[in-house]
Coordinates of C-alpha atoms and ligand atoms in Angstrom, one line a residue:
M8 CA 11.6 8.4 0.2
G9 CA 11.6 12.6 0.8
I10 CA 12.4 12.7 4.7
A11 CA 14.6 9.9 4.6
S12 CA 16.7 12.2 2.0
A13 CA 16.3 15.1 4.2
Y14 CA 17.8 13.5 6.9
H15 CA 20.5 10.9 5.4
L16 CA 21.8 15.0 3.9
K17 CA 21.4 17.1 6.3
R18 CA 23.9 14.0 8.6
N19 CA 26.4 13.9 6.4
N20 CA 26.4 17.6 5.5
P21 CA 25.2 19.5 8.3
S22 CA 26.6 22.4 6.2
K23 CA 23.7 23.2 3.8
R24 CA 21.1 24.7 4.5
I25 CA 18.6 22.2 3.8
L26 CA 14.2 23.1 3.0
V27 CA 11.6 20.1 2.3
V28 CA 9.1 22.0 0.2
D29 CA 5.7 19.7 1.0
R30 CA 1.5 20.3 -0.1
Y31 CA 0.7 18.3 3.0
G32 CA 0.6 20.2 6.6
S33 CA 3.3 17.4 8.1
P34 CA 5.3 14.9 7.6
G35 CA 4.2 11.7 5.8
Q36 CA 0.4 12.3 4.9
G37 CA 1.2 11.1 1.9
N38 CA 1.0 7.4 0.8
T39 CA 3.3 6.9 4.0
G40 CA 0.8 7.0 5.4
R41 CA -1.9 5.3 3.5
S42 CA 0.3 2.7 3.3
D43 CA 0.0 -0.9 5.8
A44 CA 3.6 -0.4 6.5
T45 CA 4.9 -4.6 6.2
F46 CA 8.2 -4.8 5.4
R47 CA 9.9 -8.1 3.8
N48 CA 13.2 -8.9 2.9
T49 CA 11.1 -11.3 0.2
F50 CA 12.0 -10.6 -2.7
S51 CA 13.6 -12.1 -6.9
S52 CA 15.8 -9.8 -7.0
T53 CA 19.3 -9.0 -6.0
D54 CA 18.6 -4.9 -5.5
S55 CA 15.0 -5.4 -3.5
Q56 CA 16.8 -8.0 -1.3
I57 CA 20.1 -5.7 -0.5
L58 CA 17.0 -2.1 -0.6
S59 CA 14.8 -3.5 1.4
N60 CA 17.1 -6.3 4.5
S61 CA 19.4 -3.1 4.9
S62 CA 16.5 -0.6 5.5
I63 CA 15.3 -3.3 7.3
D64 CA 18.5 -3.4 9.6
F65 CA 18.6 0.3 10.5
Y66 CA 15.0 0.1 11.3
I67 CA 15.7 -3.1 13.7
H68 CA 19.0 -0.7 15.2
L69 CA 16.2 2.1 15.6
Q70 CA 13.3 -0.3 17.4
E71 CA 16.0 -2.7 19.7
E72 CA 19.2 -0.5 20.3
L73 CA 18.1 3.1 20.6
K74 CA 15.3 2.0 22.1
I75 CA 13.4 4.5 19.8
D76 CA 9.8 3.1 19.8
I77 CA 8.8 3.2 15.4
G78 CA 6.3 0.0 16.5
L79 CA 8.0 -2.7 14.9
Q80 CA 6.9 -6.5 14.9
K81 CA 8.6 -8.8 13.1
I82 CA 5.7 -10.4 12.7
G83 CA 6.5 -12.4 9.3
C84 CA 5.7 -13.1 6.3
L85 CA 4.1 -16.3 4.5
W86 CA 4.6 -16.8 0.7
L87 CA 2.4 -19.9 -0.6
M88 CA 2.9 -21.5 -3.8
D89 CA 1.9 -24.4 -5.8
E90 CA 4.7 -26.4 -6.7
A91 CA 4.9 -24.7 -10.4
R92 CA 6.4 -20.8 -8.4
L93 CA 7.6 -22.8 -5.9
S94 CA 10.1 -24.4 -8.7
K95 CA 10.7 -21.3 -10.6
S96 CA 11.7 -19.2 -6.3
E97 CA 14.7 -22.1 -6.6
P98 CA 17.5 -19.4 -7.6
H99 CA 15.7 -16.2 -5.7
L100 CA 16.3 -18.5 -2.2
R101 CA 19.7 -19.6 -3.4
R102 CA 19.3 -15.4 -3.9
M103 CA 18.7 -15.1 -0.6
N104 CA 20.6 -16.9 0.3
D105 CA 23.9 -15.2 -1.1
N106 CA 22.6 -11.7 1.1
G107 CA 22.2 -13.3 3.9
I108 CA 18.9 -13.0 4.1
E109 CA 16.7 -16.4 5.8
A110 CA 14.0 -17.7 3.9
N111 CA 12.7 -20.9 5.2
R112 CA 11.6 -23.7 3.0
Y113 CA 7.8 -25.5 4.7
E114 CA 6.9 -27.8 3.1
V115 CA 2.4 -28.4 2.6
G116 CA 2.4 -30.5 5.7
E117 CA 4.1 -28.3 7.8
L118 CA 2.0 -25.2 6.9
K119 CA -1.4 -27.8 8.2
R120 CA 0.7 -28.1 11.3
L121 CA 0.9 -23.4 11.7
L122 CA -2.5 -23.1 9.9
P123 CA -4.7 -26.4 10.4
S124 CA -8.0 -24.0 8.6
L125 CA -5.4 -23.4 5.3
V126 CA -7.4 -25.7 2.1
T127 CA -4.4 -26.8 0.5
E128 CA -6.6 -28.6 -2.6
V129 CA -8.6 -26.0 -3.8
E130 CA -9.7 -27.7 -6.7
S131 CA -12.2 -30.1 -4.3
N132 CA -14.0 -26.5 -4.6
A133 CA -15.9 -25.9 -7.8
E134 CA -15.1 -21.8 -7.5
A135 CA -12.2 -22.1 -7.2
R136 CA -12.1 -24.2 -10.2
L137 CA -13.8 -22.1 -12.1
M138 CA -11.4 -18.8 -10.4
G139 CA -8.4 -21.5 -11.5
L140 CA -6.4 -21.0 -8.1
P141 CA -3.6 -22.9 -8.1
S142 CA -3.6 -25.2 -5.5
I143 CA -1.3 -24.6 -2.3
D144 CA 1.9 -27.4 -1.8
G145 CA 4.8 -25.7 -0.1
G146 CA 5.8 -21.3 0.8
I147 CA 8.2 -19.5 1.8
F148 CA 8.4 -18.4 5.1
G149 CA 10.8 -14.7 5.7
P150 CA 10.9 -13.8 9.6
K151 CA 12.0 -10.6 9.5
C152 CA 9.9 -9.1 8.0
G153 CA 6.9 -7.7 9.4
R154 CA 4.6 -4.4 9.8
L155 CA 6.8 -1.2 11.7
D156 CA 4.3 3.0 12.4
S157 CA 4.4 4.8 9.3
D158 CA 4.4 8.1 11.7
R159 CA 6.3 6.5 13.6
L160 CA 8.4 6.5 11.4
V161 CA 8.4 9.8 9.4
K162 CA 8.1 11.5 12.9
F163 CA 11.4 9.7 13.5
Y164 CA 13.7 11.0 10.9
A165 CA 11.5 14.0 10.9
D166 CA 12.8 15.1 14.8
E167 CA 16.5 14.5 14.2
F168 CA 16.3 16.3 10.6
A169 CA 14.6 19.7 12.6
K170 CA 17.4 19.0 15.6
A171 CA 20.0 18.9 13.0
G172 CA 19.3 22.3 11.2
G173 CA 17.0 21.1 8.6
T174 CA 13.6 23.6 8.3
F175 CA 10.7 22.7 6.4
A176 CA 8.0 24.5 4.0
F177 CA 4.1 22.6 5.1
D178 CA 1.1 23.5 3.0
T179 CA 3.5 24.5 0.2
D180 CA 3.2 23.4 -3.5
A181 CA 5.5 23.4 -5.4
E182 CA 4.6 24.7 -8.9
S183 CA 6.6 23.7 -11.8
L184 CA 10.9 23.5 -12.6
S185 CA 12.5 26.8 -12.8
I186 CA 15.5 26.4 -14.9
K187 CA 17.8 28.6 -16.6
S188 CA 20.6 27.9 -19.2
S189 CA 24.1 26.9 -16.8
K190 CA 26.4 28.4 -19.8
H191 CA 24.7 31.9 -20.3
Q192 CA 24.4 32.8 -16.8
G193 CA 21.1 34.4 -15.5
T194 CA 19.9 34.3 -18.6
R195 CA 16.5 32.4 -19.2
I196 CA 16.9 30.6 -22.1
E197 CA 13.8 29.4 -23.8
S198 CA 15.0 26.4 -24.7
P199 CA 18.4 24.8 -23.0
S200 CA 20.2 21.3 -23.6
R201 CA 19.9 18.5 -21.4
S202 CA 23.9 19.5 -21.1
D203 CA 23.3 23.1 -20.1
F204 CA 20.7 23.4 -18.1
E205 CA 20.0 24.1 -14.9
V206 CA 18.0 24.3 -11.7
E207 CA 17.7 27.6 -10.2
G208 CA 14.3 26.3 -7.9
V209 CA 10.7 25.4 -7.2
S210 CA 8.0 28.4 -8.1
V211 CA 5.8 27.4 -5.3
H212 CA 1.9 28.3 -5.6
G213 CA 0.0 30.9 -3.9
A214 CA 3.0 34.0 -3.8
A215 CA 3.6 35.7 -7.5
D216 CA 6.0 34.6 -9.1
K217 CA 8.0 33.3 -5.4
V218 CA 11.0 31.4 -5.8
I219 CA 12.6 29.1 -4.2
R220 CA 16.7 28.7 -5.3
A221 CA 18.4 26.6 -4.5
E222 CA 21.9 25.1 -4.9
T223 CA 20.5 21.1 -5.1
V224 CA 16.9 20.3 -5.9
V225 CA 15.8 16.6 -4.8
L226 CA 12.5 15.7 -5.8
A227 CA 11.1 12.7 -3.7
G228 CA 7.1 13.2 -5.5
G229 CA 5.7 9.9 -4.5
A230 CA 3.6 9.1 -7.0
W231 CA 2.8 13.1 -8.3
E232 CA 6.2 12.9 -9.1
N233 CA 5.5 13.3 -12.9
E234 CA 3.7 16.5 -12.3
L235 CA 7.0 18.8 -12.0
P236 CA 10.3 17.0 -15.0
E237 CA 8.0 16.7 -17.5
P238 CA 6.5 19.6 -18.0
I239 CA 10.5 20.8 -18.8
G240 CA 10.6 17.2 -21.1
I241 CA 12.4 15.1 -18.3
D242 CA 10.3 11.5 -17.8
G243 CA 9.5 12.0 -13.5
H244 CA 9.1 7.7 -14.8
V245 CA 6.5 6.5 -12.4
K246 CA 2.8 5.1 -13.3
A247 CA 0.0 5.6 -10.1
K248 CA -2.3 3.5 -9.2
K249 CA -4.7 3.1 -6.8
R250 CA -4.5 0.3 -4.5
Q251 CA -7.3 0.0 -2.1
L252 CA -6.5 -1.9 2.3
F253 CA -9.7 -3.4 4.1
S254 CA -10.2 -4.0 7.7
I255 CA -11.8 -7.2 8.5
R256 CA -12.1 -7.8 12.1
A257 CA -10.7 -10.8 14.3
K258 CA -14.8 -11.4 15.4
G259 CA -15.8 -14.5 15.6
E260 CA -14.0 -17.9 17.2
K261 CA -12.7 -19.7 14.4
L262 CA -11.2 -16.3 13.3
E263 CA -9.9 -14.9 16.6
R264 CA -7.9 -18.4 17.2
L265 CA -6.2 -17.6 13.2
F266 CA -5.5 -13.9 13.6
H267 CA -3.1 -15.8 17.2
S268 CA -2.1 -18.5 14.9
S269 CA 1.1 -19.4 16.6
G270 CA 4.8 -20.5 15.3
F271 CA 5.9 -17.8 13.2
N272 CA 6.8 -14.9 15.5
A273 CA 7.6 -13.5 19.0
F274 CA 4.1 -12.1 19.4
G275 CA 2.2 -15.1 18.0
L276 CA 0.0 -13.2 15.6
L277 CA -0.2 -14.5 11.9
P278 CA 2.1 -13.2 9.9
L279 CA 1.1 -11.6 6.8
V280 CA 0.0 -14.0 4.9
I281 CA 0.4 -14.1 0.7
L282 CA -1.8 -16.7 -1.7
P283 CA -0.9 -18.1 -5.0
K284 CA -3.6 -16.1 -6.3
A285 CA -3.5 -12.2 -7.3
A286 CA -1.6 -12.0 -5.0
V287 CA -4.0 -11.5 -2.2
R288 CA -2.6 -10.7 0.8
F289 CA -3.8 -10.6 4.6
E290 CA -1.9 -9.7 8.1
A291 CA -2.9 -9.5 11.8
V292 CA -2.5 -6.4 13.3
G293 CA -1.8 -6.9 16.0
E294 CA -3.1 -3.3 18.6
E295 CA -5.8 -2.7 16.4
G296 CA -7.5 -6.8 16.8
V297 CA -7.9 -6.6 12.9
F298 CA -6.3 -8.0 9.2
W299 CA -5.3 -5.6 7.0
A300 CA -6.0 -7.3 3.4
S301 CA -5.7 -6.3 -1.1
C302 CA -4.7 -7.3 -3.7
F303 CA -3.1 -6.5 -6.5
D304 CA -4.7 -5.8 -9.3
E305 CA -2.5 -5.7 -12.5
V306 CA -5.0 -5.5 -15.7
N307 CA -8.4 -3.8 -15.3
R308 CA -7.0 -1.1 -12.9
P309 CA -5.5 2.1 -14.6
F310 CA -2.4 3.8 -14.5
I311 CA -3.2 7.1 -13.7
N312 CA -0.4 9.5 -15.1
L313 CA -0.6 13.1 -13.4
P314 CA -2.6 12.0 -10.2
Q315 CA -5.1 14.5 -8.4
H316 CA -3.6 16.0 -5.3
D317 CA -6.2 15.3 -2.5
L318 CA -6.1 11.6 -2.2
G319 CA -9.3 11.8 -0.7
G320 CA -10.4 11.9 -3.9
Y321 CA -9.5 7.8 -4.1
R322 CA -11.9 6.3 -2.5
A323 CA -12.1 2.2 -1.5
E324 CA -14.7 0.4 -3.4
R325 CA -16.7 -2.3 -0.9
G326 CA -17.6 -4.3 -4.4
F327 CA -14.4 -4.5 -5.8
F328 CA -13.4 -6.6 -1.8
E329 CA -16.1 -9.0 -2.5
K330 CA -15.7 -9.0 -5.9
D331 CA -11.8 -9.9 -6.1
I332 CA -10.8 -10.4 -2.5
Y333 CA -13.1 -12.2 -0.9
P334 CA -13.5 -15.3 -2.8
I335 CA -9.8 -15.8 -2.9
L336 CA -9.6 -15.3 0.8
K337 CA -12.4 -17.5 1.2
S338 CA -11.7 -20.0 -0.8
Y339 CA -7.8 -21.0 1.2
F340 CA -9.5 -20.0 4.8
P341 CA -12.6 -20.3 4.9
E342 CA -13.4 -19.0 8.9
F343 CA -13.6 -15.4 6.2
V344 CA -16.8 -16.6 5.2
N345 CA -19.4 -14.3 5.5
C346 CA -16.6 -11.8 7.1
Q347 CA -17.2 -7.9 7.6
I348 CA -15.0 -5.5 6.6
G349 CA -14.4 -2.6 9.3
E350 CA -12.1 0.7 7.7
M351 CA -11.4 0.4 4.3
W352 CA -8.9 2.6 2.4
A353 CA -7.6 3.8 -0.8
G354 CA -3.8 5.0 -2.0
L355 CA -1.4 5.4 -4.5
F356 CA 0.9 3.5 -6.1
A357 CA 4.5 4.5 -7.9
Y358 CA 5.5 2.5 -10.1
N359 CA 8.4 2.0 -12.2
A360 CA 6.4 -0.9 -14.5
F361 CA 9.8 -1.1 -16.5
D362 CA 11.7 -3.5 -13.4
Y363 CA 9.0 -2.9 -10.8
L364 CA 12.2 -1.1 -8.8
P365 CA 13.2 2.3 -8.2
F366 CA 15.1 4.4 -8.9
V367 CA 17.5 7.2 -8.2
F368 CA 18.5 9.4 -10.6
R369 CA 20.2 12.6 -12.3
E370 CA 19.7 15.5 -14.5
S371 CA 22.0 18.5 -13.3
N372 CA 21.4 19.6 -10.4
L373 CA 17.7 17.6 -9.8
I374 CA 17.6 14.4 -8.1
V375 CA 15.4 12.6 -8.9
V376 CA 13.9 9.2 -6.3
G377 CA 11.0 7.7 -7.5
G378 CA 9.0 5.0 -9.1
D379 CA 9.1 2.0 -5.7
S380 CA 6.4 0.0 -6.8
G381 CA 4.7 -0.6 -3.5
S382 CA 8.9 -1.3 -1.2
G383 CA 9.0 2.2 -0.6
M384 CA 8.7 2.5 3.1
M385 CA 11.0 -0.6 3.4
K386 CA 13.5 0.9 0.8
G387 CA 13.3 4.5 2.2
D388 CA 15.8 4.1 4.7
S389 CA 18.0 2.3 1.4
L390 CA 17.2 5.1 -0.7
G391 CA 17.7 8.0 1.1
R392 CA 21.3 7.2 1.6
I393 CA 22.0 6.6 -2.4
V394 CA 20.8 10.2 -2.7
D395 CA 22.8 11.7 -0.4
S396 CA 24.9 9.7 -2.2
V397 CA 24.4 11.0 -5.6
Y398 CA 24.3 14.4 -4.1
R399 CA 28.5 14.2 -3.4
D400 CA 28.9 12.6 -6.6
E401 CA 30.4 9.4 -5.1
E402 CA 29.9 6.5 -6.3
E403 CA 29.7 3.9 -4.0
A404 CA 26.7 4.5 -1.0
R405 CA 27.0 3.0 2.0
L406 CA 23.8 1.2 3.0
Y407 CA 22.6 0.4 6.5
G408 CA 25.4 -2.4 8.5
G409 CA 28.2 -1.2 6.1
I410 CA 27.3 -2.2 3.4
Q411 CA 28.5 -0.5 -0.9
Y412 CA 25.8 -0.8 -3.9
R413 CA 27.0 1.6 -6.5
T414 CA 25.0 4.5 -6.5
S415 CA 24.6 4.7 -10.8
K416 CA 22.8 1.0 -10.6
L417 CA 19.3 2.7 -9.9
S418 CA 20.0 5.5 -12.5
F419 CA 18.3 5.1 -16.2
D420 CA 21.7 5.7 -18.5
K421 CA 23.4 2.8 -15.7
R422 CA 20.2 1.0 -15.1
D423 CA 21.8 -2.7 -14.1
V424 CA 19.4 -4.3 -12.0
E425 CA 16.5 -6.7 -12.1
R426 CA 13.7 -7.4 -12.4
E427 CA 11.6 -7.3 -9.2
E428 CA 9.4 -11.0 -10.3
W429 CA 8.1 -11.3 -6.3
V430 CA 5.4 -7.0 -6.5
I431 CA 2.8 -7.6 -4.2
Ligands
FAD16 C1 -2.3 1.1 -0.1 C2 -1.5 1.3 0.6 C3 -1.0 -0.3 0.7 C4 1.1 0.2 0.7 N1 2.0 -1.1 1.8 C5 3.1 -0.6 1.8 C6 4.1 -1.6 2.5 O1 3.6 -2.0 2.4 N2 5.1 -1.8 2.7 C7 5.9 -0.2 1.8 O2 7.2 -0.3 2.0 N3 5.1 0.7 1.6 C8 4.1 0.9 1.1 N4 3.2 1.0 0.2 C9 3.7 1.9 -0.9 C10 4.0 3.1 0.3 O3 3.3 4.0 0.6 C11 4.5 4.0 -0.7 O4 6.5 3.3 -1.9 C12 5.7 5.9 0.3 O5 5.0 5.4 0.7 C13 6.6 5.8 -1.2 O6 6.9 7.7 -0.2 P1 7.4 8.5 -0.8 O7 7.9 9.2 0.6 O8 8.0 8.1 -1.9 O9 6.1 9.0 -1.0 P2 3.9 9.9 -0.3 O10 4.3 9.2 1.3 O11 3.5 9.9 -1.3 O12 5.5 11.9 0.0 C14 5.3 12.2 -1.6 C15 5.5 13.5 -0.6 O13 5.5 14.5 -1.6 C16 3.9 15.8 -1.6 N5 5.0 16.3 -3.0 C17 4.6 15.7 -4.8 N6 4.2 16.0 -5.1 C18 4.5 17.6 -4.3 C19 4.7 19.3 -4.8 N7 4.4 20.0 -6.4 N8 4.4 19.2 -4.6 C20 5.2 20.1 -2.8 N9 5.1 18.6 -2.0 C21 4.8 17.6 -3.4 C22 3.4 15.0 -1.4 O14 3.0 16.5 -0.8 C23 3.3 13.8 -0.5 O15 3.9 14.3 1.1 C24 1.3 1.3 0.1 C25 1.1 2.1 -0.4 C26 -0.4 2.2 -0.5 C27 -1.4 3.0 -0.8

């Protein structure tokens, strides 16, 4: 979200000197580099639908019209549901329809034709009954969903930013926000009020008393968002949580057949599939011949207010896969019985646990973007454009495709969004 913001800020304010500061050695090495980079425009809230759909359109424009290969593949997203969830989803589908998002409802017969091995009546399995697994009574398929290569997308933004004259300070740890009173120029008072403080810049680790001064500071710290604003009494609003990914080799006749399921997309690949329990999800990663699987461990996984800087300290747990993902996966798709995990890794989600939508707010000359709740990559372009509009004091941001979006909707003082229900 930081690099997309830098790109749009530089593009629309070419005379401004913009410096991107990051403690890692190159762009996209934070959680962006740990994500499985799926995108979907199928959400419950209008806001998520618009923010993602417009960003996806921009990514498709890069891939298909500008021929910049960001590894984008529209493999689709299939959400499997029981009857109760399907009927609860009716208003979401209507909203998608109103917002020009294609989402098709599949009945069980159609699902069985496309995925012959899918167990829809899991109740006949004692283990599944014990786990309280819902039956599958249908599904919702979004064809304009898929995967892309997050490194390549980041490279696009970073290269264009640099070409336009933007600069980087990598391996640079911003330790604190340096503030002053805007009314008493030059004076450092201990406790300026909210209406008269100003951020002079950021103090940087390693250089004694070194402050990088700036007219405006944009904070896009991802999971580490709280680190800088909270010591000056501004809520960072992010709740980080460990998130894990496991790769499963598509080996053996049955898994290979599932991997190459046809009828969903032009690649003859299984789409992103979301199961009706714990949002266990998996997708076929064509170039690697593996499935990537994860799940939404909502309860009994603590939030972390100030995460450690080294993401390597967060490790994937084999036991978590074995206890929380595998039993669900194999109950619906028996071809996963005795499957082998290959690589596994962990990163951090940055939740806005209040409504699961991102925020962009301004306090004096500090602009803060974050709280993507696991969808920062797929909404990143829209958020970058909104940051730029907030910087330029525009009431409406113009998202890709000419969509007008009121910038204050994502603020806190005038927040006006629907809580997102389809969080995975
Ligand atoms: C396992 C996993 C799977 C995911 N899957 C998806 C998915 O399929 N689709 C999707 O859209 N999203 C997914 N996400 C979420 C996605 O990764 C995030 O939404 C996105 O990366 C957020 O981008 P960001 O720029 O805010 O954060 P980051 O990429 O983490 O960038 C934040 C940057 O800020 C820097 N920083 C922070 N504080 C400081 C400081 N004080 N000084 C200097 N530098 C600082 C960090 O070094 C880092 O480079 C996934 C995440 C994980 C962990």
